[in-house]
Amino acid sequence: MTTEPTPVYEPSSDRHTPTGALYSDAARDHLWMHFTRHSTFEDKTDGGAGHTVPIITRGEGAYIWDDRGKKYLDGLAGLFVVQVGHGREELAEAAARQARELAFFPLWSYAHPKAIELAERLANYAPGDLNRVFFTTGGGEAVESAWKLAKQYYKLVGKPTKHKVISRAVAYHGTPQGALSITGIPAAKEMFEPLVPGAFKVPNTNQYRAPEHLRDDPKAFGLWAAERIAEAIEFEGPDTVAAVFLEPVQNSGGCFPPPPGYFQRVREICDEYDVLLVSDEVICSFGRIGDMFACNDFGYVPDIITCAKGMTSGYSPIGAMIASDRLFEPFRKGTTYFPHGYTFGGHPVSAAVAMANLDIFEREGLNKHVHDNAPKFRASLEKLLDLPLVGDVRGEGFFYGIELVKDKDTRETFDDDESERLLRGFLSKALFDAGLYCRADDRGDPVIQLAPPLIIGQPEFDEIEQKLRSVLTEAEKHL
Ligand SMILES: Cc1ncc(COP(=O)(O)O)c(C=O)c1O
């Protein structure tokens, strides 16, 4: 259930590795792909499906090309990453310039200019007193760092029993063992149990599947969902709970925006129980919802923001945990320090690329572009609601999920076999064949997810809608 449904196409590549092997063959034989069911690519004689590994070779703007020269609209910005689009010369130049000047230096008791500039810039974008930036190489490490900071902070301020964390059902927060404990997808965790103890789950904000009496009242549903957090803190004991990890819009399960008032009530609850609110913005920051940080879009101030992906638009990897002045305070004194770090955290090349990437955001007004165009994107996708298979279209900004249902009136979902046939057996390949790279996901109920580069407008919204319409219409025949 947790493997990525893999788009496949028939072999016709003439691209070769230095040893003369076809890329697709060498990938099958040597590359261990992430969250990937490798039997898809094994020979039929070995019990595999005999499909060819899809190989993406080039990107330009909102489009990517495979090794056969076929063009696709990148409906997922790679993996919620390529905000400014592919092929930006100036980001490649920024990386090259920095590599020439200072390719590497760690942030272990030393600093380098680009990490300092970027920390200052992120602190300026962040709300409230979130002024302290701890760099990582990606999102999972940022989440891991946030939990460790929460534990240490409470030890330092004389509340050493506060160490547990609360997060939401079906939410994805990364794969390091701490972050995986926070993750709420049982199938992603069961092979690695026992994980870090002390992580508890509450309901998410899936309005479409809210308890019957709250389905048509988002405000009441938001309060109900927020109260589940208070309840979990009470059940565990307020003296033992350190932090609540929430995405502004939950990705896994298919884009659950916060109901009105949800985060305001969560903030009150966290203050009441002295529990840290961590806004996991690994997907939602850097314009995905609109603002640089999505907590600004939804009007709440967390204690920590975790972010990564869009910070460089993927031209080089980096992540960050941004903490409030209050959390840093105990670390300013005496021999106290945060015994935690990563060799490549805040890498100079990535920090330089992030600065250049954020320059593009500001020069091209990408945050405003998302705010202005989100309603048009949503309206284009909502046209699909006339299809029998499309139960719900939800999301915010340039981030949408389309839930597929068996029966629209009853909202009945597909069972595991049906979902397997629909998503893996048909949709993933058909969407890719139709020239749309996006995600057909069944970690919760079956959804198609869209998070394109932030540079697109109405022509691409229409292209996405039309491609989805033709594939989903065809899908009905395969049920
Ligand atoms: C909300 C959230 N947190 C954490 C992560 C993990 O980030 P990474 O894959 O960079 O480790 C992800 C990845 O998609 C994410 O969506």
Short mmCIF file of C-alpha atoms and ligand atoms in Angstrom, two decimals:
data_model
loop_
_atom_site.label_atom_id
_atom_site.label_comp_id
_atom_site.label_asym_id
_atom_site.label_seq_id
_atom_site.Cartn_x
_atom_site.Cartn_y
_atom_site.Cartn_z
CA MET A 1 0.00 0.00 0.00
CA THR A 2 2.88 2.41 0.47
CA THR A 3 4.77 1.84 -2.76
CA GLU A 4 4.53 4.52 -5.41
CA PRO A 5 2.26 3.43 -8.25
CA THR A 6 4.74 3.29 -11.10
CA PRO A 7 4.00 4.65 -14.54
CA VAL A 8 5.40 2.32 -17.16
CA TYR A 9 6.06 2.35 -20.88
CA GLU A 10 7.43 -0.09 -23.38
CA PRO A 11 11.18 -0.24 -24.01
CA SER A 12 12.44 1.87 -26.87
CA SER A 13 15.26 3.81 -25.25
CA ASP A 14 18.52 4.12 -27.09
CA ARG A 15 20.18 5.95 -24.20
CA HIS A 16 23.10 4.12 -22.66
CA THR A 17 25.28 4.28 -19.55
CA PRO A 18 29.07 4.53 -19.90
CA THR A 19 29.25 0.72 -19.87
CA GLY A 20 26.91 0.50 -22.84
CA ALA A 21 23.88 -0.75 -20.89
CA LEU A 22 20.45 0.72 -21.55
CA TYR A 23 19.61 3.17 -18.77
CA SER A 24 16.38 1.32 -18.10
CA ASP A 25 18.22 -2.02 -17.78
CA ALA A 26 20.95 -0.56 -15.57
CA ALA A 27 18.29 1.09 -13.41
CA ARG A 28 16.52 -2.24 -13.01
CA ASP A 29 19.78 -3.99 -12.16
CA HIS A 30 21.52 -1.45 -9.93
CA LEU A 31 19.33 1.40 -8.78
CA TRP A 32 17.27 0.93 -5.62
CA MET A 33 14.33 3.24 -6.16
CA HIS A 34 12.53 4.79 -3.21
CA PHE A 35 9.12 3.47 -2.13
CA THR A 36 9.19 1.39 -5.32
CA ARG A 37 7.84 -2.07 -6.02
CA HIS A 38 10.77 -3.41 -8.04
CA SER A 39 8.91 -6.43 -9.35
CA THR A 40 7.30 -3.99 -11.80
CA PHE A 41 10.61 -3.93 -13.67
CA GLU A 42 11.80 -7.51 -13.27
CA ASP A 43 11.55 -9.84 -16.25
CA LYS A 44 8.34 -11.76 -16.68
CA THR A 45 10.42 -14.96 -16.56
CA ASP A 46 11.42 -13.98 -13.00
CA GLY A 47 7.81 -13.33 -12.02
CA GLY A 48 8.06 -9.57 -12.68
CA ALA A 49 5.81 -7.39 -14.79
CA GLY A 50 8.58 -6.69 -17.31
CA HIS A 51 7.97 -2.96 -17.51
CA THR A 52 10.63 -0.41 -18.32
CA VAL A 53 11.85 2.11 -15.74
CA PRO A 54 10.58 5.56 -16.77
CA ILE A 55 13.60 7.81 -17.19
CA ILE A 56 13.25 11.57 -17.11
CA THR A 57 16.12 13.34 -18.80
CA ARG A 58 15.26 17.02 -19.13
CA GLY A 59 13.01 19.81 -17.83
CA GLU A 60 12.02 23.24 -19.05
CA GLY A 61 9.48 25.44 -17.29
CA ALA A 62 6.49 23.31 -16.27
CA TYR A 63 7.42 20.45 -18.62
CA ILE A 64 9.70 17.41 -18.46
CA TRP A 65 10.90 15.01 -21.16
CA ASP A 66 11.72 11.32 -20.99
CA ASP A 67 14.60 9.56 -22.71
CA ARG A 68 12.42 8.90 -25.76
CA GLY A 69 11.84 12.62 -26.17
CA LYS A 70 8.22 12.45 -25.00
CA LYS A 71 6.94 15.57 -23.22
CA TYR A 72 4.91 15.65 -20.00
CA LEU A 73 3.36 18.40 -17.94
CA ASP A 74 5.00 18.19 -14.52
CA GLY A 75 1.85 18.22 -12.42
CA LEU A 76 3.71 17.47 -9.19
CA ALA A 77 6.72 19.81 -9.48
CA GLY A 78 8.90 16.69 -9.26
CA LEU A 79 7.80 15.87 -5.72
CA PHE A 80 6.26 19.16 -4.51
CA VAL A 81 9.65 20.75 -5.12
CA VAL A 82 10.27 22.61 -8.40
CA GLN A 83 8.41 25.82 -7.54
CA VAL A 84 10.06 28.13 -10.10
CA GLY A 85 10.00 25.51 -12.85
CA HIS A 86 12.73 23.54 -14.56
CA GLY A 87 15.71 24.79 -16.54
CA ARG A 88 16.49 28.03 -14.72
CA GLU A 89 19.97 29.03 -15.85
CA GLU A 90 20.47 31.46 -12.99
CA LEU A 91 20.05 28.74 -10.37
CA ALA A 92 22.62 26.56 -12.14
CA GLU A 93 24.90 29.61 -12.28
CA ALA A 94 24.41 30.34 -8.56
CA ALA A 95 25.43 26.75 -7.76
CA ALA A 96 28.48 26.91 -10.01
CA ARG A 97 29.58 30.28 -8.61
CA GLN A 98 29.35 29.05 -5.02
CA ALA A 99 31.10 25.76 -5.80
CA ARG A 100 33.99 27.73 -7.31
CA GLU A 101 34.23 30.08 -4.33
CA LEU A 102 33.64 27.70 -1.42
CA ALA A 103 32.27 24.28 -2.32
CA PHE A 104 31.91 23.05 1.22
CA PHE A 105 32.23 24.02 4.80
CA PRO A 106 30.21 22.72 7.75
CA LEU A 107 28.16 24.76 10.20
CA TRP A 108 29.80 23.05 13.15
CA SER A 109 31.07 26.04 15.17
CA TYR A 110 31.91 27.84 11.90
CA ALA A 111 29.65 29.63 9.46
CA HIS A 112 29.72 30.72 5.83
CA PRO A 113 28.09 33.75 4.23
CA LYS A 114 25.29 32.06 2.25
CA ALA A 115 23.99 30.08 5.25
CA ILE A 116 23.97 33.30 7.29
CA GLU A 117 22.18 35.26 4.55
CA LEU A 118 19.63 32.49 4.11
CA ALA A 119 19.01 32.13 7.86
CA GLU A 120 18.42 35.89 8.08
CA ARG A 121 16.08 35.79 5.09
CA LEU A 122 14.02 32.84 6.37
CA ALA A 123 13.72 34.50 9.77
CA ASN A 124 12.37 37.61 8.03
CA TYR A 125 9.75 35.58 6.13
CA ALA A 126 8.73 33.61 9.23
CA PRO A 127 6.05 34.99 11.55
CA GLY A 128 6.40 36.07 15.18
CA ASP A 129 9.76 35.51 16.85
CA LEU A 130 10.77 32.50 14.76
CA ASN A 131 14.27 33.83 14.30
CA ARG A 132 16.60 30.87 14.70
CA VAL A 133 17.34 28.63 11.71
CA PHE A 134 18.87 25.16 12.04
CA PHE A 135 19.72 23.76 8.59
CA THR A 136 19.36 20.14 7.53
CA THR A 137 19.60 18.43 4.14
CA GLY A 138 15.89 17.63 3.81
CA GLY A 139 12.44 17.51 5.38
CA GLY A 140 12.66 14.32 7.43
CA GLU A 141 15.79 15.59 9.13
CA ALA A 142 14.03 18.87 9.90
CA VAL A 143 11.18 16.96 11.57
CA GLU A 144 13.66 14.78 13.43
CA SER A 145 15.51 17.89 14.59
CA ALA A 146 12.28 19.52 15.78
CA TRP A 147 11.35 16.57 17.99
CA LYS A 148 14.86 16.44 19.45
CA LEU A 149 14.79 20.16 20.12
CA ALA A 150 11.38 19.88 21.82
CA LYS A 151 12.69 17.13 24.11
CA GLN A 152 15.86 18.98 25.01
CA TYR A 153 14.11 22.32 25.46
CA TYR A 154 11.75 20.91 28.08
CA LYS A 155 14.66 19.24 29.90
CA LEU A 156 16.46 22.57 30.00
CA VAL A 157 13.47 24.49 31.37
CA GLY A 158 12.79 22.02 34.16
CA LYS A 159 10.01 19.94 32.59
CA PRO A 160 12.00 16.80 31.76
CA THR A 161 9.00 14.50 31.48
CA LYS A 162 7.61 16.36 28.46
CA HIS A 163 8.79 14.28 25.51
CA LYS A 164 5.76 12.84 23.66
CA VAL A 165 4.39 14.10 20.37
CA ILE A 166 0.99 14.20 18.73
CA SER A 167 0.31 14.16 14.99
CA ARG A 168 -2.54 13.19 12.68
CA ALA A 169 -3.83 10.03 11.08
CA VAL A 170 -2.50 9.31 7.57
CA ALA A 171 -0.02 12.24 7.76
CA TYR A 172 3.47 11.78 6.33
CA HIS A 173 6.35 13.43 8.17
CA GLY A 174 9.38 11.57 6.77
CA THR A 175 11.33 8.35 7.19
CA PRO A 176 14.04 8.77 9.89
CA GLN A 177 12.88 6.67 12.83
CA GLY A 178 11.70 9.63 14.91
CA ALA A 179 9.94 11.28 11.98
CA LEU A 180 8.49 7.91 11.02
CA SER A 181 7.00 7.58 14.50
CA ILE A 182 5.32 10.93 13.89
CA THR A 183 4.12 9.70 10.49
CA GLY A 184 0.58 8.33 10.67
CA ILE A 185 0.65 5.74 7.88
CA PRO A 186 0.72 2.26 9.49
CA ALA A 187 1.87 0.51 6.30
CA ALA A 188 4.94 2.77 6.09
CA LYS A 189 5.89 1.93 9.68
CA GLU A 190 5.10 -1.70 10.40
CA MET A 191 8.32 -3.12 8.92
CA PHE A 192 10.40 -0.87 11.18
CA GLU A 193 8.60 -1.26 14.47
CA PRO A 194 9.42 -0.71 17.23
CA LEU A 195 10.00 2.93 16.36
CA VAL A 196 10.72 5.83 18.70
CA PRO A 197 8.11 5.54 21.48
CA GLY A 198 5.84 8.36 22.52
CA ALA A 199 4.11 9.37 19.26
CA PHE A 200 0.29 9.51 19.34
CA LYS A 201 -2.28 10.15 16.61
CA VAL A 202 -5.44 12.23 16.40
CA PRO A 203 -7.98 12.58 13.55
CA ASN A 204 -7.01 14.70 10.56
CA THR A 205 -9.13 17.40 8.94
CA ASN A 206 -10.69 15.38 6.13
CA GLN A 207 -13.94 17.31 5.83
CA TYR A 208 -15.23 14.95 3.11
CA ARG A 209 -15.10 12.06 5.56
CA ALA A 210 -15.91 14.01 8.72
CA PRO A 211 -18.39 12.50 11.19
CA GLU A 212 -21.84 12.73 9.54
CA HIS A 213 -23.19 15.49 11.80
CA LEU A 214 -20.18 17.75 11.06
CA ARG A 215 -19.87 17.24 7.29
CA ASP A 216 -21.71 20.38 6.33
CA ASP A 217 -20.33 22.58 9.09
CA PRO A 218 -16.59 23.21 8.55
CA LYS A 219 -16.30 25.48 11.56
CA ALA A 220 -17.82 22.94 13.94
CA PHE A 221 -15.70 20.20 12.35
CA GLY A 222 -12.55 22.32 12.82
CA LEU A 223 -13.30 22.80 16.51
CA TRP A 224 -14.12 19.13 16.90
CA ALA A 225 -10.81 18.13 15.27
CA ALA A 226 -8.84 20.63 17.37
CA GLU A 227 -10.45 19.30 20.56
CA ARG A 228 -9.16 15.82 19.69
CA ILE A 229 -5.66 17.25 20.25
CA ALA A 230 -6.62 18.58 23.69
CA GLU A 231 -8.16 15.21 24.45
CA ALA A 232 -4.98 13.34 23.42
CA ILE A 233 -2.87 15.66 25.61
CA GLU A 234 -5.21 14.95 28.53
CA PHE A 235 -5.17 11.18 27.84
CA GLU A 236 -1.35 11.09 27.80
CA GLY A 237 -0.88 13.62 30.60
CA PRO A 238 0.01 17.24 29.83
CA ASP A 239 3.27 16.86 31.76
CA THR A 240 4.45 14.27 29.23
CA VAL A 241 3.56 15.94 25.91
CA ALA A 242 6.16 18.14 24.21
CA ALA A 243 4.85 18.94 20.74
CA VAL A 244 2.09 18.69 18.15
CA PHE A 245 3.21 18.22 14.52
CA LEU A 246 0.73 19.42 11.89
CA GLU A 247 0.96 20.25 8.21
CA PRO A 248 -0.90 23.43 7.24
CA VAL A 249 -2.59 21.41 4.47
CA GLN A 250 -2.13 17.69 5.06
CA ASN A 251 -0.71 16.03 1.97
CA SER A 252 -1.13 12.32 2.55
CA GLY A 253 -4.75 11.29 2.20
CA GLY A 254 -5.19 13.92 -0.47
CA CYS A 255 -4.88 17.57 0.56
CA PHE A 256 -6.85 18.28 3.72
CA PRO A 257 -6.99 22.05 4.30
CA PRO A 258 -7.59 23.28 7.84
CA PRO A 259 -11.24 24.10 8.52
CA PRO A 260 -11.84 27.71 9.60
CA GLY A 261 -10.76 28.29 13.20
CA TYR A 262 -8.85 25.00 13.44
CA PHE A 263 -5.35 26.39 13.85
CA GLN A 264 -6.53 29.22 16.09
CA ARG A 265 -8.03 26.67 18.50
CA VAL A 266 -4.97 24.40 18.22
CA ARG A 267 -2.77 27.38 19.11
CA GLU A 268 -4.90 28.07 22.20
CA ILE A 269 -4.72 24.41 23.24
CA CYS A 270 -0.93 24.32 22.82
CA ASP A 271 -0.59 27.49 24.93
CA GLU A 272 -2.93 26.17 27.58
CA TYR A 273 -0.94 22.93 28.00
CA ASP A 274 2.52 24.37 27.24
CA VAL A 275 2.94 22.12 24.20
CA LEU A 276 4.94 23.27 21.15
CA LEU A 277 3.12 23.70 17.85
CA VAL A 278 5.28 22.51 14.95
CA SER A 279 4.10 23.60 11.51
CA ASP A 280 5.50 20.94 9.18
CA GLU A 281 5.73 22.95 5.99
CA VAL A 282 8.00 20.64 4.03
CA ILE A 283 5.43 20.80 1.24
CA CYS A 284 3.35 23.87 2.09
CA SER A 285 6.04 26.58 2.36
CA PHE A 286 7.65 28.63 -0.43
CA GLY A 287 4.50 29.58 -2.24
CA ARG A 288 2.81 26.18 -2.46
CA ILE A 289 -0.18 27.65 -0.62
CA GLY A 290 0.73 31.27 -1.47
CA ASP A 291 2.87 32.87 1.22
CA MET A 292 6.50 31.90 1.86
CA PHE A 293 5.19 30.11 4.94
CA ALA A 294 1.69 28.65 4.93
CA CYS A 295 1.12 29.45 8.62
CA ASN A 296 0.95 33.07 7.39
CA ASP A 297 -1.79 32.09 4.93
CA PHE A 298 -3.81 30.51 7.72
CA GLY A 299 -3.05 33.15 10.35
CA TYR A 300 -1.27 31.23 13.11
CA VAL A 301 2.17 31.49 14.66
CA PRO A 302 3.79 28.13 15.41
CA ASP A 303 6.75 27.56 17.73
CA ILE A 304 8.71 25.74 15.04
CA ILE A 305 8.48 25.56 11.24
CA THR A 306 10.03 22.64 9.39
CA CYS A 307 10.65 23.17 5.67
CA ALA A 308 12.72 21.89 2.74
CA LYS A 309 11.67 21.01 -0.84
CA GLY A 310 10.75 24.34 -2.46
CA MET A 311 13.47 26.36 -0.70
CA THR A 312 15.81 25.74 -3.65
CA SER A 313 13.11 24.58 -6.09
CA GLY A 314 15.12 21.35 -5.99
CA TYR A 315 18.20 22.67 -7.74
CA SER A 316 20.18 21.55 -4.68
CA PRO A 317 19.01 19.85 -1.47
CA ILE A 318 18.44 21.66 1.82
CA GLY A 319 15.98 21.71 4.71
CA ALA A 320 15.52 23.77 7.85
CA MET A 321 13.98 23.85 11.28
CA ILE A 322 13.09 27.41 12.26
CA ALA A 323 12.63 27.89 15.99
CA SER A 324 11.32 30.73 18.12
CA ASP A 325 13.52 32.95 20.29
CA ARG A 326 11.93 31.35 23.34
CA LEU A 327 13.17 27.90 22.29
CA PHE A 328 16.67 29.18 21.62
CA GLU A 329 16.93 31.11 24.89
CA PRO A 330 18.32 28.24 27.04
CA PHE A 331 21.00 27.59 24.40
CA ARG A 332 22.49 31.06 24.77
CA LYS A 333 23.96 30.33 28.19
CA GLY A 334 26.87 28.48 29.75
CA THR A 335 27.89 25.10 28.39
CA THR A 336 24.46 24.27 26.96
CA TYR A 337 24.30 23.31 23.28
CA PHE A 338 22.15 21.27 20.90
CA PRO A 339 24.13 18.02 20.42
CA HIS A 340 22.77 17.44 16.92
CA GLY A 341 23.87 18.16 13.35
CA TYR A 342 24.44 17.01 9.78
CA THR A 343 27.65 17.24 7.74
CA PHE A 344 25.77 18.63 4.76
CA GLY A 345 23.21 20.72 6.69
CA GLY A 346 23.18 24.24 5.25
CA HIS A 347 25.54 23.25 2.42
CA PRO A 348 27.02 26.40 0.85
CA VAL A 349 25.95 25.46 -2.68
CA SER A 350 22.39 24.75 -1.56
CA ALA A 351 22.24 27.93 0.51
CA ALA A 352 23.44 29.97 -2.49
CA VAL A 353 20.86 28.30 -4.72
CA ALA A 354 18.14 28.97 -2.14
CA MET A 355 19.03 32.67 -2.10
CA ALA A 356 18.88 32.83 -5.91
CA ASN A 357 15.62 30.86 -5.92
CA LEU A 358 14.00 33.23 -3.43
CA ASP A 359 15.23 36.16 -5.57
CA ILE A 360 13.20 34.68 -8.44
CA PHE A 361 10.13 34.42 -6.18
CA GLU A 362 10.40 38.09 -5.33
CA ARG A 363 11.31 39.36 -8.79
CA GLU A 364 8.52 37.42 -10.51
CA GLY A 365 5.94 37.88 -7.76
CA LEU A 366 5.31 34.14 -7.48
CA ASN A 367 3.55 34.34 -4.11
CA LYS A 368 1.06 36.82 -5.52
CA HIS A 369 0.72 34.74 -8.66
CA VAL A 370 -0.36 31.76 -6.54
CA HIS A 371 -2.76 33.86 -4.45
CA ASP A 372 -4.29 35.35 -7.62
CA ASN A 373 -4.49 32.13 -9.61
CA ALA A 374 -5.42 29.54 -6.99
CA PRO A 375 -9.17 30.15 -7.45
CA LYS A 376 -8.78 29.62 -11.22
CA PHE A 377 -6.84 26.40 -10.71
CA ARG A 378 -9.47 25.16 -8.28
CA ALA A 379 -12.31 26.12 -10.62
CA SER A 380 -10.64 24.25 -13.50
CA LEU A 381 -10.31 21.09 -11.40
CA GLU A 382 -13.83 21.41 -10.00
CA LYS A 383 -15.17 21.01 -13.54
CA LEU A 384 -14.22 17.35 -13.08
CA LEU A 385 -16.90 16.96 -10.41
CA ASP A 386 -19.34 16.13 -13.21
CA LEU A 387 -17.58 12.75 -13.64
CA PRO A 388 -19.12 9.84 -11.68
CA LEU A 389 -15.68 8.80 -10.37
CA VAL A 390 -14.77 12.20 -8.88
CA GLY A 391 -16.08 12.51 -5.33
CA ASP A 392 -14.21 15.53 -4.04
CA VAL A 393 -11.79 18.23 -5.16
CA ARG A 394 -9.95 19.88 -2.27
CA GLY A 395 -6.85 21.85 -1.46
CA GLU A 396 -5.44 25.35 -1.35
CA GLY A 397 -3.01 27.40 -3.40
CA PHE A 398 -1.34 25.28 -6.06
CA PHE A 399 -1.95 22.07 -4.12
CA TYR A 400 -5.02 19.89 -4.82
CA GLY A 401 -6.28 16.38 -4.27
CA ILE A 402 -9.04 14.74 -6.29
CA GLU A 403 -10.68 11.89 -4.40
CA LEU A 404 -12.02 9.03 -6.50
CA VAL A 405 -15.07 7.16 -5.25
CA LYS A 406 -17.08 4.12 -6.20
CA ASP A 407 -20.40 5.78 -5.38
CA LYS A 408 -20.68 9.52 -5.31
CA ASP A 409 -23.98 9.62 -3.41
CA THR A 410 -22.85 7.43 -0.54
CA ARG A 411 -19.15 8.45 -0.79
CA GLU A 412 -18.32 4.75 -0.80
CA THR A 413 -14.63 4.22 -1.47
CA PHE A 414 -12.85 1.38 -3.27
CA ASP A 415 -11.63 -1.70 -1.43
CA ASP A 416 -7.92 -2.57 -1.54
CA ASP A 417 -8.18 -4.78 -4.63
CA GLU A 418 -10.26 -2.28 -6.55
CA SER A 419 -7.94 0.54 -5.58
CA GLU A 420 -4.93 -1.53 -6.69
CA ARG A 421 -6.57 -2.20 -10.06
CA LEU A 422 -7.66 1.39 -10.52
CA LEU A 423 -4.52 3.21 -9.40
CA ARG A 424 -1.68 0.84 -10.22
CA GLY A 425 -3.40 -1.20 -12.88
CA PHE A 426 -4.70 1.72 -14.88
CA LEU A 427 -4.49 5.34 -13.72
CA SER A 428 -0.77 5.78 -13.08
CA LYS A 429 0.21 4.50 -16.49
CA ALA A 430 -2.70 6.11 -18.31
CA LEU A 431 -2.03 9.56 -16.85
CA PHE A 432 1.65 9.30 -17.70
CA ASP A 433 0.85 8.04 -21.21
CA ALA A 434 -1.49 10.99 -21.59
CA GLY A 435 1.45 13.31 -20.88
CA LEU A 436 0.61 14.27 -17.30
CA TYR A 437 3.05 13.46 -14.51
CA CYS A 438 1.13 13.57 -11.21
CA ARG A 439 0.46 11.24 -8.33
CA ALA A 440 -2.18 8.57 -7.95
CA ASP A 441 -1.99 7.85 -4.24
CA ASP A 442 -3.72 5.31 -2.04
CA ARG A 443 -2.10 5.90 1.34
CA GLY A 444 -5.54 7.04 2.46
CA ASP A 445 -8.57 6.84 0.17
CA PRO A 446 -7.60 6.88 -3.55
CA VAL A 447 -6.68 10.35 -4.77
CA ILE A 448 -4.94 12.06 -7.63
CA GLN A 449 -2.63 14.79 -6.42
CA LEU A 450 -1.54 17.93 -8.16
CA ALA A 451 1.16 20.37 -7.09
CA PRO A 452 2.59 21.88 -10.29
CA PRO A 453 5.35 24.48 -10.58
CA LEU A 454 4.09 27.85 -9.36
CA ILE A 455 4.67 29.51 -12.73
CA ILE A 456 1.68 28.00 -14.55
CA GLY A 457 -1.59 29.71 -15.46
CA GLN A 458 -4.91 29.09 -17.19
CA PRO A 459 -3.56 27.30 -20.30
CA GLU A 460 -1.85 24.67 -18.13
CA PHE A 461 -4.84 24.46 -15.75
CA ASP A 462 -6.93 23.64 -18.83
CA GLU A 463 -4.40 21.12 -20.07
CA ILE A 464 -4.41 19.36 -16.68
CA GLU A 465 -8.22 19.34 -16.57
CA GLN A 466 -8.53 17.97 -20.09
CA LYS A 467 -5.96 15.23 -19.58
CA LEU A 468 -7.56 14.19 -16.30
CA ARG A 469 -11.01 14.24 -17.89
CA SER A 470 -10.05 11.94 -20.73
CA VAL A 471 -8.17 9.49 -18.49
CA LEU A 472 -10.84 9.43 -15.75
CA THR A 473 -13.57 8.93 -18.33
CA GLU A 474 -11.62 5.97 -19.71
CA ALA A 475 -11.00 4.69 -16.15
CA GLU A 476 -14.72 4.20 -15.60
CA LYS A 477 -14.63 1.48 -18.25
CA HIS A 478 -11.94 -0.38 -16.29
CA LEU A 479 -13.81 -0.62 -13.01
C1 LIG B 1 5.10 17.12 5.51
C2 LIG B 1 6.37 16.38 5.24
N1 LIG B 1 7.29 16.26 6.20
C3 LIG B 1 8.45 15.63 5.99
C4 LIG B 1 8.76 15.09 4.76
C5 LIG B 1 10.06 14.37 4.54
O1 LIG B 1 10.89 15.14 3.72
P1 LIG B 1 12.16 14.50 3.00
O2 LIG B 1 11.65 13.53 1.99
O3 LIG B 1 12.87 15.68 2.40
O4 LIG B 1 12.98 13.86 4.08
C6 LIG B 1 7.83 15.20 3.71
C7 LIG B 1 8.13 14.63 2.39
O5 LIG B 1 7.35 14.66 1.48
C8 LIG B 1 6.61 15.87 3.96
O6 LIG B 1 5.69 15.98 2.99
#
